[in-house]
Amino acid sequence: MKRTSMTAALATTALVLVSSACSSGSSGESSDGPIKVGAINGVTGLFQTPEVPQAVKAVFDEVNAAGGVNGRKLELISIDDTMNPQRSTEAAIDLIRSKGVVALVGSSSAVDCGLNRATYQKNNVVSIPAVGVDAACFTSPNIAPVNPGPFTLLTAMLYYASETLGHDKVCMDYTVLPGSGDGVDKAVKEWSELTGKKLAHKEFAVGEGDPTKYLVADKAAGCQAVLYNGPVGPYMSQAKTQGMGGVDFIFGANSYTDANAKAIPAGMSVYAGTEWQPYTDETLPGNKRWADIVSKNKIQKTAFSQGAVMSADVFVQVLKGMKDPVNRSSVTKALKNMQPITYPMVGTPWVFGPGDVHNPVKGSRFVKAENGKWKVLPEGFVVPGQKS
Amino acid sequence: MVNSVIAGLTSGGVYALLGLCVVLTYRLAAVVNFAMAAVGAMGAFVMVSLTDAGLNVWLALPAGVLAGAVLSGLLGSVLVRWFGGHSQNTKAAVTVALYVAVMAVGVRFFGSTTTGAHRFPQPFDAPVFTMGSVVVPQSVLVSLAFAVVITAGVGLLLSRTRVGLQLQALSEQPSTAQVVGIPAPRLALGVWVAIGAITTLVVLLVAPRLGGDFSTLGKLINTALAVAMLGAFRSLPLTLVGGLVLGCLEGLSASVESVQSYQGVVPFLVILVALWWRSRHEVWDTAHSR
């Protein structure tokens, strides 16, 4: 009997200790110790952005080396969701409930926003993705990415094709992912309303396999410009074979990589829209800050790492301006009430702000492939409907 | 629409090649090999990784083919050693599991779809002639020629050589073949190694045209199986024609806007129609009773 009582007492004590430890760290309400910040990144799997958490951590390390935020260090907890929906939902719950993060900063997952938007809202936690991929990243109350996103970019790409390049017959060869159809339709509609033009030809089901059939249809429709968002090498190689040297091809930001520039055959006219200042020219406004930090930390220079540095920078700036103790609810409140931040790496100021929809950054800069490299074009940020 | 069908036809040789590899594995090793394209993709990516690292293409090519052959041989040895006496259904299920494993490893190592990080050599890219408004490149003719060579070569091997006879015996009755002195396990392993090498070559040939990412290449097994169905998993000439038919159907489906979004269903529909056509003379309730 005595032993049973002792065991029960010990178990109760342990339970109380564990629960008190959990409650102090898991709610994100702790106002001392390191400020825990979460991120869900695609590091392995189909959508790989390993440089993103590295760059966010590099910014946090820099802040910590300078004394932190009001004496508190920043701690990044990044989880690789491998583009696996189950892992992504588990990661969000783990970060919020077990790790006690105050916010998510620098996420770069292809599935995070759509799956976890409700979790973020329910737990009153905000996310500032470095790379917003799906439509839910831009239409959720608690998520505000630092990139324009694929749909705003699409409007800018169409606008560039018709207004800057002056083409009447603009076409699209696009892979529209499940759940993205409405976003694409809306982006095309917005362009039509601004310019009074309509697509001359569209293929919204460009899948895997030989692209020749799509290119032949583009030729038949007399397309002067074709927007495309799939793998570059095979498509451009077949476009060259089909004699489409006179057509302007415009790719999305996902194709703006050094390797793709090399994959474009000579004699083809290829542009790419970017979401931040083109990363291939480090002298552009805002790029020096990014280039310095990724070079110093030996991180791969990509557009995604630009988003990583920007998301970390704007978060730190808001944090440093807070008067309340830093915890989850105060961080959420500060971001929802913040003033816009002018960040020269993007076309328009970034702000989290109140509201149910967050797509603060607009506009795109364009680069052109020349001799296996991307050359930055001089127009500056192209914001549809806005004179530059 | 005619141009789209012609454009689709240019993919037909590629599809035929993939279908032929499936039929070959079935006829020679008595296994429906779901892991085939993924294994070929692995070999192809070993090669392209070596060329990306600066190795000469003529040194990287045999290394990639060897990698595909060795991996296929390993999978084959698993099937021969542990599942030799099992039914074809079990063996097919094992290859599905192996497909999942090889895909997971391949995507992990060679991942990402649009960065253009891996570039396959394109030795047959030059235009040859124009049909309608479709320019036909050398690669189409090379694919078709390769498919015809495999069809004719394997046909001759099976019908005119002793090894061919032994392979047929091995495929039809493995245990009986062993009893009469045919070295069944060794022969079966040889078939797996050869299929791995051929598939790697086929994937290397089609990769520049169909997309340079591991996932796309590994999933080509869907198309390959549909083409193999058209050849009833037996006839090499019919499989060759099946590849061309599937290419035309794909081109046709891409040209009709209302069905454009459902192009991916084409291989599945082909399988369904092929099954229905084959079973049209069967008596109800007597066939496929198991």
XYZ file of C-alpha atoms in Angstrom:
678
model
C 0.000 0.000 0.000
C 2.799 2.334 0.985
C 4.721 1.540 -2.218
C 1.590 2.201 -4.310
C 1.102 5.617 -2.694
C 4.744 6.498 -3.265
C 4.538 5.496 -6.930
C 1.342 7.480 -7.408
C 2.894 10.532 -5.775
C 5.991 10.292 -7.951
C 3.896 9.855 -11.079
C 1.751 12.855 -10.179
C 4.835 14.976 -9.510
C 6.373 13.921 -12.818
C 3.138 14.683 -14.648
C 2.923 18.122 -13.104
C 6.568 18.847 -13.940
C 6.158 17.663 -17.537
C 2.919 19.557 -18.042
C 4.341 22.731 -16.543
C 7.436 22.405 -18.750
C 5.224 21.914 -21.786
C 2.952 24.795 -20.966
C 5.818 27.208 -20.465
C 7.443 26.341 -23.787
C 4.584 25.251 -25.984
C 2.198 28.156 -26.006
C 4.642 30.628 -27.485
C 3.743 32.945 -24.607
C 7.116 32.638 -22.873
C 8.734 36.055 -22.539
C 12.248 34.926 -21.681
C 14.853 32.613 -23.199
C 15.386 32.411 -26.946
C 12.650 33.594 -29.307
C 11.671 30.424 -31.129
C 10.739 30.873 -34.780
C 9.463 28.050 -36.992
C 9.678 27.306 -40.684
C 8.401 24.516 -42.919
C 10.722 23.992 -45.849
C 10.993 21.670 -48.789
C 14.583 20.575 -48.374
C 14.236 17.177 -50.028
C 11.520 15.837 -52.305
C 10.063 17.340 -55.465
C 10.259 20.990 -54.372
C 13.736 21.588 -52.981
C 14.793 24.850 -51.365
C 17.613 23.875 -48.971
C 19.151 27.344 -49.219
C 16.094 28.995 -47.656
C 16.414 27.826 -44.017
C 20.185 28.303 -44.264
C 19.728 31.947 -45.297
C 17.096 32.654 -42.612
C 19.405 31.153 -39.999
C 22.286 33.286 -41.322
C 20.212 36.453 -40.763
C 19.229 35.296 -37.271
C 22.874 34.470 -36.444
C 23.838 37.980 -37.527
C 21.143 39.487 -35.270
C 22.202 37.235 -32.376
C 25.864 38.199 -32.803
C 24.808 41.835 -32.469
C 23.020 41.125 -29.169
C 19.707 39.688 -30.331
C 16.319 41.386 -30.031
C 16.085 43.221 -26.715
C 18.653 40.819 -25.322
C 16.874 37.665 -26.512
C 18.411 35.373 -29.142
C 16.510 34.193 -32.190
C 16.286 30.428 -32.699
C 15.125 29.004 -36.023
C 13.461 25.591 -35.993
C 13.094 24.443 -39.596
C 11.296 21.218 -40.504
C 11.648 19.544 -43.919
C 8.206 18.434 -45.100
C 9.594 16.742 -48.258
C 6.439 18.049 -50.019
C 4.583 15.336 -48.135
C 1.159 16.599 -46.938
C 1.144 14.485 -43.789
C 4.605 15.625 -42.749
C 3.644 19.223 -43.438
C 0.594 19.132 -41.151
C 2.556 17.306 -38.457
C 5.333 19.902 -38.742
C 2.919 22.797 -38.201
C 1.384 21.194 -35.111
C 4.806 20.258 -33.744
C 6.171 23.784 -34.216
C 3.170 25.478 -32.639
C 2.254 23.116 -29.806
C 5.516 21.391 -28.863
C 8.223 23.828 -29.880
C 6.250 26.949 -28.922
C 7.264 29.134 -31.852
C 6.120 32.768 -31.823
C 5.724 32.862 -35.640
C 6.764 31.067 -38.816
C 9.347 32.877 -40.894
C 10.941 31.810 -44.169
C 8.781 28.810 -44.958
C 9.264 27.439 -48.468
C 6.987 24.476 -48.932
C 4.760 23.709 -51.888
C 2.003 22.362 -49.630
C 2.292 24.270 -46.329
C -0.139 27.160 -46.890
C -3.069 25.129 -48.190
C -2.761 22.486 -45.512
C -1.904 24.597 -42.481
C -3.776 27.876 -42.977
C -6.548 26.789 -40.607
C -4.014 25.642 -37.995
C -2.268 29.025 -38.095
C -5.572 30.867 -37.761
C -6.813 28.659 -34.945
C -3.588 29.127 -32.965
C -3.328 32.856 -33.721
C 0.139 32.430 -35.187
C 1.362 34.215 -38.310
C 3.575 32.962 -41.128
C 5.835 35.038 -43.396
C 6.854 32.543 -46.100
C 10.035 33.237 -48.049
C 8.350 31.604 -51.026
C 4.563 31.523 -51.275
C 3.760 28.755 -53.762
C 0.074 27.904 -53.781
C -2.942 30.211 -53.886
C -3.669 29.737 -50.161
C -0.425 31.574 -49.337
C -1.998 34.786 -50.642
C -5.595 34.376 -49.489
C -5.201 33.481 -45.820
C -5.662 35.774 -42.795
C -2.476 34.580 -41.050
C -0.078 34.210 -43.990
C 1.730 36.991 -45.887
C 4.603 35.911 -48.183
C 7.376 38.236 -49.330
C 7.104 37.243 -52.994
C 4.383 38.379 -55.427
C 3.441 34.739 -56.010
C 2.710 32.830 -59.191
C -0.620 34.513 -59.979
C 0.414 38.142 -59.524
C 3.550 37.245 -61.454
C 1.424 35.737 -64.226
C -0.498 39.005 -64.670
C 2.833 40.853 -64.820
C 4.193 38.383 -67.391
C 1.103 38.770 -69.604
C 1.315 42.544 -69.227
C 4.978 42.505 -70.181
C 4.255 40.379 -73.278
C 1.427 42.572 -74.533
C 2.388 46.069 -73.368
C 6.192 46.131 -73.143
C 6.983 43.716 -75.983
C 3.867 44.919 -77.843
C 2.439 41.559 -78.917
C -1.198 41.106 -79.931
C -1.149 37.320 -80.007
C -0.144 36.205 -76.527
C -0.485 32.490 -75.731
C -0.010 30.256 -72.706
C 1.376 26.727 -72.378
C 0.818 26.142 -68.676
C 0.710 23.315 -66.213
C -2.129 24.269 -63.902
C -1.792 22.417 -60.619
C -4.875 21.146 -58.779
C -6.373 24.020 -56.788
C -4.601 26.672 -58.865
C -7.097 26.934 -61.732
C -9.060 29.818 -60.179
C -5.877 31.776 -59.482
C -4.714 31.399 -63.088
C -8.143 32.367 -64.490
C -8.247 35.405 -62.211
C -4.742 36.504 -63.258
C -5.628 36.224 -66.959
C -8.897 38.100 -66.368
C -7.077 40.897 -64.570
C -4.697 41.262 -67.529
C -7.625 41.274 -69.990
C -9.371 44.008 -67.998
C -6.212 46.135 -67.913
C -5.283 45.739 -71.584
C -8.515 44.770 -73.361
C -6.687 41.780 -74.882
C -7.481 38.083 -74.845
C -5.273 35.032 -75.093
C -4.803 33.956 -78.722
C -4.308 30.324 -77.667
C -4.053 28.458 -74.384
C -3.001 25.004 -73.229
C -3.718 24.697 -69.511
C -2.992 20.991 -69.277
C 0.611 20.893 -70.409
C 1.745 17.717 -68.775
C 4.778 15.544 -68.707
C 5.902 14.121 -72.008
C 6.809 15.368 -75.430
C 6.003 19.108 -75.759
C 5.990 19.034 -79.583
C 2.181 18.856 -79.806
C 1.762 22.045 -77.769
C 4.384 23.907 -79.769
C 2.823 22.864 -83.073
C -0.543 24.188 -81.858
C 1.137 27.484 -80.841
C 2.616 27.782 -84.304
C -0.771 27.144 -85.901
C -2.359 29.860 -83.722
C 0.290 32.393 -84.824
C 1.470 33.050 -81.253
C 3.945 35.931 -81.006
C 4.633 35.334 -77.322
C 4.148 32.148 -75.306
C 4.101 32.004 -71.503
C 5.368 28.691 -70.137
C 5.974 27.260 -66.658
C 7.322 23.741 -67.166
C 10.755 22.153 -67.587
C 12.825 24.386 -69.855
C 15.369 22.148 -71.579
C 13.129 19.755 -73.542
C 10.570 22.461 -74.365
C 13.046 24.957 -75.794
C 14.970 22.284 -77.609
C 11.764 21.176 -79.389
C 10.772 24.830 -79.966
C 14.047 25.319 -81.795
C 13.524 22.136 -83.820
C 10.060 23.428 -84.775
C 11.635 26.662 -86.060
C 10.102 29.020 -83.475
C 13.048 31.405 -83.250
C 10.767 34.377 -83.948
C 8.517 33.766 -80.925
C 9.164 35.376 -77.519
C 8.961 32.728 -74.786
C 8.350 34.042 -71.277
C 9.008 31.792 -68.277
C 7.919 32.057 -64.679
C 10.270 32.738 -61.782
C 10.685 29.003 -61.094
C 12.639 28.714 -64.354
C 14.971 31.608 -63.555
C 18.045 29.526 -62.712
C 21.614 29.517 -63.984
C 21.201 25.952 -65.237
C 18.125 26.850 -67.296
C 19.935 29.779 -68.927
C 22.520 27.281 -70.159
C 19.784 24.891 -71.380
C 18.292 27.441 -73.812
C 19.474 26.819 -77.386
C 21.177 29.678 -79.242
C 18.886 31.760 -81.427
C 15.817 31.406 -79.206
C 14.211 34.463 -77.620
C 13.540 33.682 -73.959
C 12.570 35.952 -71.064
C 11.887 35.158 -67.418
C 9.856 37.106 -64.892
C 11.432 37.460 -61.448
C 9.765 38.022 -58.095
C 12.605 39.942 -56.493
C 15.395 41.999 -58.059
C 17.111 39.560 -60.446
C 19.610 37.685 -58.285
C 22.121 37.361 -61.114
C 23.002 41.069 -60.828
C 24.239 41.845 -57.314
C 24.500 45.567 -57.987
C 20.711 46.017 -58.165
C 19.021 47.860 -55.260
C 18.637 45.620 -52.236
C 20.730 42.796 -53.651
C 23.962 43.783 -51.913
C 22.541 43.007 -48.477
C 21.392 39.572 -49.693
C 24.611 38.839 -51.635
C 26.777 39.737 -48.634
C 24.948 37.460 -46.236
C 24.707 34.424 -48.549
C 28.324 34.804 -49.722
C 29.608 35.078 -46.162
C 27.754 31.931 -45.162
C 28.508 30.024 -48.390
C 24.821 29.640 -49.245
C 23.663 28.990 -52.807
C 22.700 32.183 -54.639
C 19.152 31.727 -55.869
C 15.970 33.782 -55.979
C 14.626 31.639 -53.141
C 17.509 32.684 -50.887
C 16.540 36.318 -51.639
C 13.070 35.590 -50.255
C 14.668 33.945 -47.234
C 16.789 36.983 -46.373
C 13.860 39.340 -46.971
C 11.415 37.393 -44.799
C 13.941 37.237 -41.956
C 14.815 40.940 -42.317
C 11.219 42.223 -42.259
C 10.397 39.976 -39.290
C 13.399 41.216 -37.316
C 12.513 44.829 -38.165
C 8.982 44.372 -36.796
C 10.305 42.544 -33.741
C 12.781 45.325 -32.955
C 9.999 47.889 -33.119
C 7.834 46.052 -30.561
C 7.245 47.594 -27.158
C 5.401 44.568 -25.697
C 7.311 41.482 -24.529
C 7.890 39.162 -27.475
C 5.514 36.199 -27.483
C 3.153 34.630 -29.991
C 0.166 36.875 -29.416
C 2.205 40.085 -29.252
C 4.095 39.178 -32.454
C 0.827 38.445 -34.276
C -0.593 41.738 -33.053
C 2.526 43.680 -34.062
C 2.532 42.243 -37.592
C -1.173 42.891 -38.100
C -0.729 46.510 -36.960
C 2.618 47.244 -38.617
C 3.435 50.031 -41.078
C 4.530 49.028 -44.617
C 8.255 48.347 -45.017
C 9.975 49.569 -48.170
C 12.361 46.816 -49.169
C 14.207 47.651 -52.404
C 14.455 44.022 -53.465
C 10.741 43.996 -54.429
C 8.419 46.150 -56.528
C 6.042 47.480 -53.838
C 6.309 47.852 -50.023
C 5.739 44.759 -47.895
C 3.191 44.790 -45.080
C 1.416 42.056 -43.140
C -1.523 44.074 -41.929
C -5.075 43.075 -41.014
C -7.546 41.482 -43.402
C -8.165 38.030 -44.778
C -6.077 38.335 -47.942
C -2.348 39.101 -48.019
C -0.578 39.660 -51.319
C 1.349 42.857 -50.555
C 4.132 42.603 -53.141
C 3.327 43.372 -56.787
C 5.390 43.634 -59.925
C 8.127 41.754 -61.649
C 11.440 42.491 -63.293
C 12.394 40.703 -66.466
C 15.583 39.044 -67.624
C 16.509 37.732 -71.063
C 18.632 34.694 -71.887
C 21.756 35.615 -73.803
C 24.704 33.299 -74.441
C 23.851 30.936 -71.606
C 23.292 33.708 -69.055
C 20.438 35.921 -67.903
C 20.725 39.600 -68.800
C 18.698 42.024 -66.671
C 16.380 44.199 -68.791
C 16.227 47.935 -68.084
C 12.501 48.576 -67.504
C 12.633 48.241 -63.733
C 9.701 46.609 -61.932
C 6.723 46.062 -64.236
C 3.585 46.554 -62.146
C 0.495 45.860 -64.299
C -1.555 49.017 -64.861
C 1.037 51.241 -63.225
C 3.325 53.531 -65.243
C 6.981 52.879 -64.404
C -5.761 18.673 -85.623
C -3.821 16.727 -88.280
C -0.644 18.482 -87.215
C -1.272 17.554 -83.587
C -1.733 13.904 -84.541
C 1.515 14.028 -86.530
C 3.204 15.724 -83.568
C 1.904 12.913 -81.357
C 3.167 10.357 -83.845
C 6.683 11.696 -83.368
C 6.449 10.547 -79.721
C 5.239 7.118 -80.854
C 8.701 5.651 -81.402
C 9.651 6.598 -77.865
C 6.521 5.016 -76.418
C 7.077 1.913 -78.531
C 10.588 1.557 -77.126
C 9.316 1.726 -73.564
C 6.536 -0.763 -74.272
C 9.035 -3.135 -75.869
C 11.166 -3.106 -72.713
C 8.121 -4.122 -70.638
C 7.198 -6.899 -73.063
C 10.777 -8.127 -73.153
C 10.949 -8.419 -69.366
C 7.633 -10.241 -69.361
C 8.535 -12.623 -72.143
C 12.043 -13.361 -70.958
C 11.747 -13.205 -67.167
C 7.979 -13.748 -66.750
C 7.588 -10.602 -64.653
C 5.520 -7.445 -65.249
C 8.245 -5.068 -64.132
C 6.736 -1.853 -62.705
C 10.205 -0.693 -61.592
C 11.642 -0.782 -65.116
C 11.483 2.908 -66.065
C 12.627 4.005 -62.589
C 15.673 1.725 -62.866
C 16.422 3.116 -66.335
C 16.042 6.641 -64.964
C 18.495 5.810 -62.188
C 21.083 4.656 -64.727
C 20.434 7.732 -66.869
C 20.856 10.055 -63.899
C 24.090 8.363 -62.868
C 25.353 9.178 -66.346
C 24.126 12.763 -66.361
C 25.538 13.360 -62.864
C 28.921 12.240 -64.133
C 28.747 14.519 -67.200
C 27.593 17.393 -64.967
C 30.686 16.721 -62.847
C 32.817 17.153 -65.952
C 33.367 13.550 -67.097
C 33.497 12.938 -70.847
C 30.165 11.692 -72.200
C 31.732 8.605 -73.751
C 33.049 7.541 -70.359
C 29.872 8.502 -68.511
C 27.612 6.592 -70.923
C 28.977 3.098 -70.159
C 29.063 3.995 -66.453
C 25.354 4.941 -66.540
C 24.402 1.843 -68.525
C 26.412 -0.289 -66.107
C 24.644 1.345 -63.139
C 21.223 0.604 -64.688
C 22.290 -2.960 -65.458
C 23.653 -3.569 -61.953
C 20.570 -2.101 -60.252
C 18.262 -4.151 -62.476
C 20.406 -7.214 -61.761
C 20.071 -6.607 -58.020
C 16.283 -6.309 -58.275
C 16.247 -9.383 -60.493
C 18.281 -11.375 -57.992
C 15.765 -10.445 -55.274
C 12.948 -11.742 -57.459
C 14.806 -14.876 -58.610
C 16.140 -15.817 -55.181
C 13.210 -14.995 -52.920
C 10.212 -15.003 -55.218
C 11.245 -17.480 -57.926
C 8.518 -19.958 -57.045
C 5.790 -17.393 -56.520
C 3.007 -16.456 -58.921
C 3.347 -13.701 -61.484
C 0.918 -11.591 -59.442
C 3.220 -11.727 -56.422
C 6.261 -10.890 -58.546
C 4.441 -7.925 -60.097
C 3.458 -6.717 -56.619
C 7.105 -6.963 -55.531
C 8.168 -4.818 -58.488
C 5.537 -2.230 -57.497
C 7.139 -2.041 -54.051
C 10.571 -1.777 -55.655
C 9.235 0.970 -57.941
C 8.145 2.978 -54.909
C 11.535 2.488 -53.268
C 13.593 3.368 -56.375
C 11.403 6.426 -57.040
C 11.787 7.620 -53.447
C 15.574 7.308 -53.621
C 15.747 8.829 -57.111
C 13.572 11.827 -56.276
C 15.566 12.310 -53.073
C 18.866 12.454 -54.946
C 17.881 13.939 -58.310
C 14.675 15.786 -57.260
C 13.479 19.145 -58.464
C 11.574 19.570 -61.692
C 12.242 22.952 -63.257
C 15.664 24.120 -62.135
C 17.286 22.537 -65.200
C 20.090 21.252 -63.009
C 20.625 18.072 -65.027
C 21.082 18.321 -68.775
C 20.962 15.232 -70.911
C 23.040 15.209 -74.086
C 20.979 15.710 -77.247
C 22.922 14.099 -80.067
C 19.902 13.617 -82.361
C 18.240 17.015 -82.250
C 18.736 18.204 -85.835
C 15.632 18.470 -88.077
C 15.323 15.890 -90.844
C 12.142 16.766 -92.737
C 8.797 18.537 -92.337
C 5.419 16.774 -92.336
C 2.436 19.140 -92.405
C 3.826 21.931 -90.301
C 5.622 19.559 -87.925
C 9.401 19.436 -88.153
C 10.605 15.883 -87.540
C 13.995 15.672 -85.772
C 16.558 12.865 -86.037
C 15.656 11.581 -82.579
C 12.248 10.414 -83.867
C 13.862 8.340 -86.586
C 16.500 7.019 -84.186
C 13.780 5.974 -81.685
C 11.815 4.218 -84.420
C 14.937 2.535 -85.780
C 15.944 1.412 -82.277
C 12.417 0.044 -81.729
C 12.522 -1.866 -85.036
C 15.987 -3.246 -84.232
C 14.806 -4.478 -80.821
C 11.644 -5.985 -82.318
C 13.502 -7.790 -85.090
C 16.582 -8.644 -83.010
C 14.690 -10.151 -80.097
C 12.327 -11.944 -82.487
C 15.329 -13.591 -84.156
C 16.992 -14.330 -80.793
C 13.907 -16.119 -79.527
C 13.088 -18.052 -82.678
C 16.509 -18.846 -84.118
C 18.949 -19.354 -81.240
C 19.448 -21.921 -78.520
C 19.627 -19.241 -75.864
C 16.315 -17.895 -77.178
C 14.749 -21.313 -76.821
C 16.073 -21.647 -73.290
C 14.747 -18.178 -72.458
C 11.289 -19.113 -73.731
C 11.355 -22.291 -71.667
C 12.453 -20.273 -68.666
C 9.638 -17.814 -69.181
C 6.914 -20.458 -69.691
C 7.931 -23.078 -67.089
C 10.863 -21.985 -64.917
C 10.913 -25.067 -62.689
C 10.637 -27.503 -65.616
C 13.363 -25.578 -67.431
C 15.648 -26.082 -64.453
C 14.852 -29.794 -64.293
C 15.922 -30.276 -67.925
C 19.253 -28.633 -67.238
C 18.688 -25.013 -68.197
C 20.588 -22.801 -65.731
C 17.401 -20.888 -64.904
C 18.588 -18.532 -62.124
C 21.726 -17.521 -64.026
C 19.817 -17.004 -67.253
C 17.068 -15.008 -65.516
C 19.665 -12.801 -63.870
C 21.303 -12.227 -67.243
C 17.920 -11.133 -68.628
C 17.451 -8.637 -65.775
C 20.923 -7.194 -66.315
C 20.352 -6.876 -70.079
C 16.923 -5.248 -69.566
C 18.461 -2.760 -67.115
C 21.114 -1.798 -69.668
C 18.620 -1.501 -72.561
C 16.149 0.498 -70.466
C 18.884 2.917 -69.431
C 19.753 3.462 -73.085
C 16.078 3.994 -73.939
C 15.603 6.479 -71.090
C 18.751 8.336 -72.171
C 17.337 8.549 -75.675
C 13.935 9.837 -74.568
C 15.040 12.062 -71.667
C 15.925 15.171 -73.704
C 12.550 14.991 -75.408
C 10.275 14.092 -72.495
C 11.765 16.100 -69.671
C 14.876 15.844 -67.621
C 13.550 15.124 -64.143
C 13.600 11.810 -62.345
C 9.920 11.740 -61.477
C 8.772 12.208 -65.093
C 11.113 9.557 -66.399
C 10.277 7.034 -63.677
C 6.547 7.498 -64.250
C 6.928 6.641 -67.930
C 6.093 3.115 -66.797
C 2.379 4.075 -67.047
C 2.686 4.734 -70.762
C 4.950 1.730 -71.219
C 2.385 -0.595 -69.622
C -0.412 0.772 -71.810
C 1.682 0.161 -74.924
C 2.581 -3.325 -73.703
C -1.158 -4.024 -73.263
C -1.693 -3.219 -76.930
C 0.891 -5.887 -77.733
C -0.839 -8.268 -75.288
C 2.502 -8.524 -73.431
C 3.589 -10.960 -76.147
C 3.727 -9.520 -79.643
C 6.723 -7.269 -80.294
C 5.426 -5.951 -83.674
C 2.025 -5.156 -82.125
C 3.779 -3.355 -79.259
C 5.678 -1.283 -81.794
C 2.425 -0.323 -83.523
C 0.826 0.258 -80.093
C 3.439 2.898 -79.282
C 2.645 4.787 -82.470
C -1.111 4.530 -81.825
C -0.719 5.869 -78.278
C 1.388 8.768 -79.558
C -1.313 9.673 -82.112
C -4.060 9.460 -79.457
C -2.101 11.771 -77.167
C -1.601 14.280 -79.979
C -5.300 14.107 -80.803
C -6.367 14.602 -77.190
C -4.063 17.621 -76.873
C -5.679 19.289 -79.884
C -9.261 19.103 -78.587
C -9.732 21.765 -75.926
C -12.618 20.043 -74.145
C -10.552 16.905 -73.428
C -7.163 18.602 -73.069
C -7.283 18.480 -69.286
C -7.804 14.727 -69.321
C -4.822 13.747 -71.478
C -3.318 11.791 -68.606
C -6.277 9.415 -68.783
C -5.345 8.266 -72.306
C -3.019 5.396 -71.265
C -5.644 4.143 -68.812
C -8.378 4.234 -71.456
C -6.099 2.381 -73.844
C -5.600 -0.343 -71.221
C -9.372 -0.584 -70.662
C -10.185 -0.781 -74.368
C -7.418 -3.339 -74.939
C -8.768 -5.518 -72.120
C -12.326 -5.232 -73.397
C -11.273 -6.042 -76.968
C -9.299 -9.124 -75.918
C -12.108 -10.504 -73.804
C -14.884 -9.949 -76.370
C -15.026 -13.670 -77.334
C -14.704 -15.024 -73.815
C -17.669 -16.827 -72.321
C -19.186 -15.144 -69.273
C -18.138 -16.593 -65.935
C -15.565 -19.014 -67.375
C -12.624 -16.719 -67.999
C -10.671 -15.052 -65.202
C -12.528 -17.156 -62.649
C -9.853 -16.683 -59.965
